[in-house]
Amino acid sequence: MKFKVSILLIFGFLIGSASSSNLCISKTLSFCQYGFNQNLNVTSTTADWTNPGTLSFIIRSYYLQGIDGLLSVCNARQQFAQCLGDQYDSCMSKLNFIASGESPEDAQAYVQLFRTMEFDCDGGFIQSSRNWPCIAAVLQTKEDMLNQCRQTYNDALKKDPSSLCQSSADYETCYRHFFFTTCGPEVSWWACERTRRGLSIDTDCPMDTCSLVASGVSSGDATSSEGVQKVFEMKTNAALVMRQLAAGKH
Ligand SMILES: *[C@@H]1O[C@H](CO)[C@@H](O)[C@H](O)[C@H]1NC(C)=O
């Protein structure tokens, strides 16, 4: 398994290097990061991939300000993604940063932060925006427990890198639990999916998916769950979801 993951990484790296349209140009990335930081009034000159903890702290402080804080982050992220254009995906790959000398931990943390924001602001935006007060409350009051979920994941991976898929699934279950108990099944799904997207494991763990109701947790009101499920099934197409939501209003 360890071998297979390495092969996948090397293969992905070669593909990434071979196609010029898939290169992450570091000058462009620096420029776009500068714009992102300006939009969030970040004055620290080292709040970038060399210091993902600083960036993460700043974004979290916006998140805890409530929905306006979320919108500020999403606005900055949107401009960042537009700034990178078709370099976005290759820049949001930890291999890019490892290749340029960052530690695997920093590379992972930086990419995870931006992939998580991408979900909060894009794929999961409907759920983020309508549940933000509850989400922000859990982020604040359950911080230690949520950090413990991540620590357990990091420790498990360090001990056995081949446990990636199981450790990721355990992380998702651990993380979503705190959102389920406070905010209910929709936010529990949101928390699982945001964790999964943050880990960028689509290629390595294609079987890992986030169900609306976590296994082992009894389902609540079946009819309302079905309604939510219908919206979730369309989550990859935000425009359709918007239209469906708008259609449901009259
Ligand atoms: C950044 O600072 C300016 C000037 O103080 C303020 O108008 C703006 O709202 C701030 N931006 C954010 C995202 O808080």
Short mmCIF file of C-alpha atoms and ligand atoms in Angstrom, two decimals:
data_model
loop_
_atom_site.label_atom_id
_atom_site.label_comp_id
_atom_site.label_asym_id
_atom_site.label_seq_id
_atom_site.Cartn_x
_atom_site.Cartn_y
_atom_site.Cartn_z
CA MET A 1 0.00 0.00 0.00
CA LYS A 2 2.84 2.37 0.93
CA PHE A 3 4.41 1.46 -2.40
CA LYS A 4 1.18 2.08 -4.29
CA VAL A 5 0.73 5.53 -2.75
CA SER A 6 4.31 6.49 -3.67
CA ILE A 7 3.78 5.37 -7.24
CA LEU A 8 0.60 7.43 -7.40
CA LEU A 9 2.44 10.46 -6.03
CA ILE A 10 5.33 10.11 -8.48
CA PHE A 11 2.96 9.54 -11.37
CA GLY A 12 0.87 12.57 -10.42
CA PHE A 13 4.04 14.62 -10.12
CA LEU A 14 5.26 13.61 -13.59
CA ILE A 15 1.90 14.40 -15.15
CA GLY A 16 1.90 17.74 -13.35
CA SER A 17 5.39 18.60 -14.60
CA ALA A 18 4.83 17.38 -18.14
CA SER A 19 1.97 19.66 -19.02
CA SER A 20 2.90 23.34 -19.01
CA SER A 21 -0.69 24.50 -18.51
CA ASN A 22 -0.65 22.56 -15.23
CA LEU A 23 2.40 24.25 -13.77
CA CYS A 24 2.12 26.33 -10.64
CA ILE A 25 4.18 29.44 -11.31
CA SER A 26 5.55 30.57 -7.97
CA LYS A 27 5.57 34.25 -8.98
CA THR A 28 1.87 34.10 -9.77
CA LEU A 29 1.15 32.28 -6.54
CA SER A 30 3.06 34.89 -4.51
CA PHE A 31 1.15 37.66 -6.26
CA CYS A 32 -2.24 36.01 -5.65
CA GLN A 33 -1.37 35.24 -2.03
CA TYR A 34 -0.46 38.89 -1.56
CA GLY A 35 -3.87 39.91 -2.90
CA PHE A 36 -5.62 37.38 -0.65
CA ASN A 37 -3.81 38.74 2.40
CA GLN A 38 -4.56 42.34 1.42
CA ASN A 39 -8.25 41.53 1.12
CA LEU A 40 -8.21 40.16 4.67
CA ASN A 41 -6.07 43.02 6.02
CA VAL A 42 -3.26 40.62 6.87
CA THR A 43 -0.15 42.62 7.64
CA SER A 44 2.21 39.73 8.39
CA THR A 45 4.57 39.25 5.44
CA THR A 46 5.08 35.56 6.23
CA ALA A 47 1.40 34.51 6.25
CA ASP A 48 1.70 32.10 3.33
CA TRP A 49 2.67 28.48 2.61
CA THR A 50 5.79 28.90 4.75
CA ASN A 51 3.53 29.69 7.71
CA PRO A 52 0.18 27.96 7.29
CA GLY A 53 -0.48 28.16 11.03
CA THR A 54 -0.54 31.98 10.89
CA LEU A 55 -2.91 31.97 7.91
CA SER A 56 -5.13 29.41 9.57
CA PHE A 57 -5.32 31.49 12.76
CA ILE A 58 -6.36 34.58 10.78
CA ILE A 59 -9.03 32.75 8.77
CA ARG A 60 -10.40 31.16 11.90
CA SER A 61 -10.68 34.56 13.56
CA TYR A 62 -12.78 35.78 10.60
CA TYR A 63 -14.94 32.65 10.77
CA LEU A 64 -15.66 33.25 14.44
CA GLN A 65 -16.91 36.78 13.66
CA GLY A 66 -20.03 35.24 12.13
CA ILE A 67 -21.51 35.20 8.64
CA ASP A 68 -19.85 38.52 7.69
CA GLY A 69 -16.48 37.00 8.53
CA LEU A 70 -17.28 33.97 6.39
CA LEU A 71 -18.25 36.25 3.50
CA SER A 72 -15.01 38.23 3.82
CA VAL A 73 -13.01 35.00 3.64
CA CYS A 74 -15.07 33.73 0.70
CA ASN A 75 -14.61 36.98 -1.18
CA ALA A 76 -10.83 36.86 -0.69
CA ARG A 77 -10.75 33.18 -1.67
CA GLN A 78 -12.79 33.80 -4.80
CA GLN A 79 -10.37 36.48 -5.95
CA PHE A 80 -7.44 34.23 -5.08
CA ALA A 81 -8.86 31.40 -7.22
CA GLN A 82 -9.59 33.77 -10.10
CA CYS A 83 -6.10 35.22 -9.80
CA LEU A 84 -4.54 31.75 -10.15
CA GLY A 85 -6.89 30.82 -12.98
CA ASP A 86 -5.96 27.51 -14.59
CA GLN A 87 -2.95 27.21 -12.28
CA TYR A 88 -5.28 26.81 -9.31
CA ASP A 89 -5.31 23.01 -9.11
CA SER A 90 -1.59 22.54 -9.59
CA CYS A 91 -0.89 25.24 -6.99
CA MET A 92 -3.28 23.60 -4.55
CA SER A 93 -1.21 20.43 -4.51
CA LYS A 94 1.13 19.65 -1.66
CA LEU A 95 3.64 18.11 -4.11
CA ASN A 96 4.15 21.57 -5.54
CA PHE A 97 5.34 22.88 -2.17
CA ILE A 98 7.32 19.78 -1.22
CA ALA A 99 9.12 20.05 -4.58
CA SER A 100 10.07 23.63 -3.77
CA GLY A 101 11.46 22.68 -0.36
CA GLU A 102 8.61 23.14 2.14
CA SER A 103 8.14 20.50 4.82
CA PRO A 104 5.43 17.92 4.04
CA GLU A 105 3.56 19.10 7.17
CA ASP A 106 3.46 22.75 6.05
CA ALA A 107 2.62 21.74 2.47
CA GLN A 108 -0.25 19.59 3.72
CA ALA A 109 -1.52 22.26 6.13
CA TYR A 110 -1.50 25.02 3.50
CA VAL A 111 -3.28 22.98 0.85
CA GLN A 112 -5.74 21.66 3.42
CA LEU A 113 -6.57 25.20 4.52
CA PHE A 114 -7.34 26.34 0.97
CA ARG A 115 -9.21 23.18 -0.02
CA THR A 116 -11.32 23.53 3.13
CA MET A 117 -12.07 27.17 2.33
CA GLU A 118 -12.95 26.11 -1.19
CA PHE A 119 -15.59 23.80 0.23
CA ASP A 120 -16.85 26.29 2.83
CA CYS A 121 -17.26 28.94 0.12
CA ASP A 122 -18.12 26.92 -2.96
CA GLY A 123 -19.31 23.29 -2.88
CA GLY A 124 -20.70 23.58 0.64
CA PHE A 125 -21.64 27.24 0.58
CA ILE A 126 -25.41 26.66 0.75
CA GLN A 127 -24.98 24.62 3.92
CA SER A 128 -22.32 26.97 5.32
CA SER A 129 -24.43 30.07 4.90
CA ARG A 130 -27.66 28.72 6.31
CA ASN A 131 -26.01 27.12 9.35
CA TRP A 132 -23.14 29.48 10.06
CA PRO A 133 -24.09 30.61 13.58
CA CYS A 134 -24.20 26.99 14.73
CA ILE A 135 -21.04 26.08 12.79
CA ALA A 136 -19.12 29.04 14.24
CA ALA A 137 -20.29 28.13 17.75
CA VAL A 138 -18.96 24.56 17.39
CA LEU A 139 -15.67 25.80 15.88
CA GLN A 140 -15.26 27.96 18.96
CA THR A 141 -16.56 25.84 21.81
CA LYS A 142 -15.30 22.46 20.57
CA GLU A 143 -11.92 23.67 19.40
CA ASP A 144 -9.94 21.35 21.67
CA MET A 145 -11.92 18.27 20.64
CA LEU A 146 -11.68 19.13 16.94
CA ASN A 147 -7.93 19.63 17.30
CA GLN A 148 -7.75 16.27 19.06
CA CYS A 149 -9.43 14.64 16.03
CA ARG A 150 -6.70 16.10 13.81
CA GLN A 151 -3.93 15.09 16.23
CA THR A 152 -5.21 11.51 16.29
CA TYR A 153 -5.21 11.51 12.48
CA ASN A 154 -1.66 12.90 12.27
CA ASP A 155 -0.39 10.39 14.83
CA ALA A 156 -2.04 7.45 13.09
CA LEU A 157 -0.59 8.46 9.71
CA LYS A 158 2.85 8.98 11.15
CA LYS A 159 2.76 5.52 12.70
CA ASP A 160 1.43 3.87 9.56
CA PRO A 161 1.25 5.92 6.34
CA SER A 162 -0.55 3.06 4.61
CA SER A 163 -3.54 3.65 6.91
CA LEU A 164 -4.40 6.82 4.97
CA CYS A 165 -7.93 5.85 3.98
CA GLN A 166 -8.92 4.36 7.34
CA SER A 167 -7.33 7.24 9.25
CA SER A 168 -9.10 9.76 7.02
CA ALA A 169 -12.46 8.07 7.53
CA ASP A 170 -11.84 8.03 11.30
CA TYR A 171 -10.94 11.74 11.19
CA GLU A 172 -14.16 12.55 9.32
CA THR A 173 -16.24 10.56 11.83
CA CYS A 174 -14.50 12.20 14.80
CA TYR A 175 -14.90 15.69 13.35
CA ARG A 176 -18.51 15.42 12.22
CA HIS A 177 -19.66 14.02 15.56
CA PHE A 178 -19.33 17.39 17.31
CA PHE A 179 -21.32 19.12 14.59
CA PHE A 180 -23.98 16.43 14.57
CA THR A 181 -24.71 16.71 18.28
CA THR A 182 -25.02 20.52 18.17
CA CYS A 183 -26.25 21.35 14.66
CA GLY A 184 -27.88 18.19 13.28
CA PRO A 185 -27.43 15.94 10.22
CA GLU A 186 -27.02 18.57 7.51
CA VAL A 187 -24.08 20.20 9.27
CA SER A 188 -22.71 16.78 10.19
CA TRP A 189 -22.54 15.99 6.46
CA TRP A 190 -20.99 19.40 5.83
CA ALA A 191 -18.33 18.78 8.49
CA CYS A 192 -17.46 15.36 7.06
CA GLU A 193 -17.27 16.59 3.48
CA ARG A 194 -15.19 19.65 4.39
CA THR A 195 -12.73 17.38 6.19
CA ARG A 196 -12.61 14.97 3.25
CA ARG A 197 -12.05 17.77 0.72
CA GLY A 198 -9.40 19.31 2.94
CA LEU A 199 -7.45 16.06 2.96
CA SER A 200 -7.54 15.89 -0.88
CA ILE A 201 -7.91 12.11 -0.87
CA ASP A 202 -10.16 11.71 -3.92
CA THR A 203 -7.45 9.88 -5.86
CA ASP A 204 -6.00 7.82 -3.02
CA CYS A 205 -9.28 6.90 -1.32
CA PRO A 206 -12.02 7.00 -3.98
CA MET A 207 -14.28 4.82 -1.81
CA ASP A 208 -14.36 7.41 0.95
CA THR A 209 -17.62 9.37 0.82
CA CYS A 210 -19.66 11.35 3.30
CA SER A 211 -23.18 10.09 3.85
CA LEU A 212 -25.91 12.34 5.13
CA VAL A 213 -26.24 10.24 8.27
CA ALA A 214 -23.06 8.87 9.82
CA SER A 215 -23.12 5.11 10.29
CA GLY A 216 -24.02 4.21 13.84
CA VAL A 217 -26.06 7.37 14.29
CA SER A 218 -29.78 6.82 14.04
CA SER A 219 -31.49 8.92 11.42
CA GLY A 220 -33.77 11.73 12.47
CA ASP A 221 -36.87 12.86 10.64
CA ALA A 222 -36.91 10.80 7.44
CA THR A 223 -38.86 13.24 5.28
CA SER A 224 -36.75 16.27 6.06
CA SER A 225 -33.61 14.15 5.55
CA GLU A 226 -34.86 13.16 2.11
CA GLY A 227 -35.34 16.79 1.18
CA VAL A 228 -31.85 17.64 2.30
CA GLN A 229 -30.47 14.62 0.44
CA LYS A 230 -32.03 15.83 -2.80
CA VAL A 231 -30.17 19.10 -2.53
CA PHE A 232 -26.91 17.36 -1.58
CA GLU A 233 -27.03 15.09 -4.60
CA MET A 234 -26.70 18.19 -6.73
CA LYS A 235 -23.91 19.69 -4.69
CA THR A 236 -21.42 19.64 -7.55
CA ASN A 237 -23.61 21.91 -9.57
CA ALA A 238 -24.13 25.04 -7.52
CA ALA A 239 -26.22 26.75 -10.18
CA LEU A 240 -28.76 23.92 -10.19
CA VAL A 241 -28.92 23.92 -6.41
CA MET A 242 -29.55 27.66 -6.45
CA ARG A 243 -32.33 27.23 -8.98
CA GLN A 244 -33.87 24.40 -7.01
CA LEU A 245 -33.78 26.44 -3.82
CA ALA A 246 -35.26 29.44 -5.60
CA ALA A 247 -38.00 27.25 -7.13
CA GLY A 248 -38.90 25.93 -3.67
CA LYS A 249 -39.52 29.47 -2.41
CA HIS A 250 -42.79 30.20 -4.20
C1 LIG B 1 -9.85 46.02 6.08
O1 LIG B 1 -9.60 47.31 6.60
C2 LIG B 1 -10.39 48.33 5.98
C3 LIG B 1 -9.94 49.68 6.52
O2 LIG B 1 -9.89 49.66 7.92
C4 LIG B 1 -11.88 48.05 6.21
O3 LIG B 1 -12.67 49.03 5.58
C5 LIG B 1 -12.21 46.67 5.65
O4 LIG B 1 -13.57 46.35 5.93
C6 LIG B 1 -11.29 45.60 6.25
N1 LIG B 1 -11.55 44.34 5.58
C7 LIG B 1 -12.00 43.26 6.21
C8 LIG B 1 -12.19 42.05 5.37
O5 LIG B 1 -12.24 43.23 7.39
#
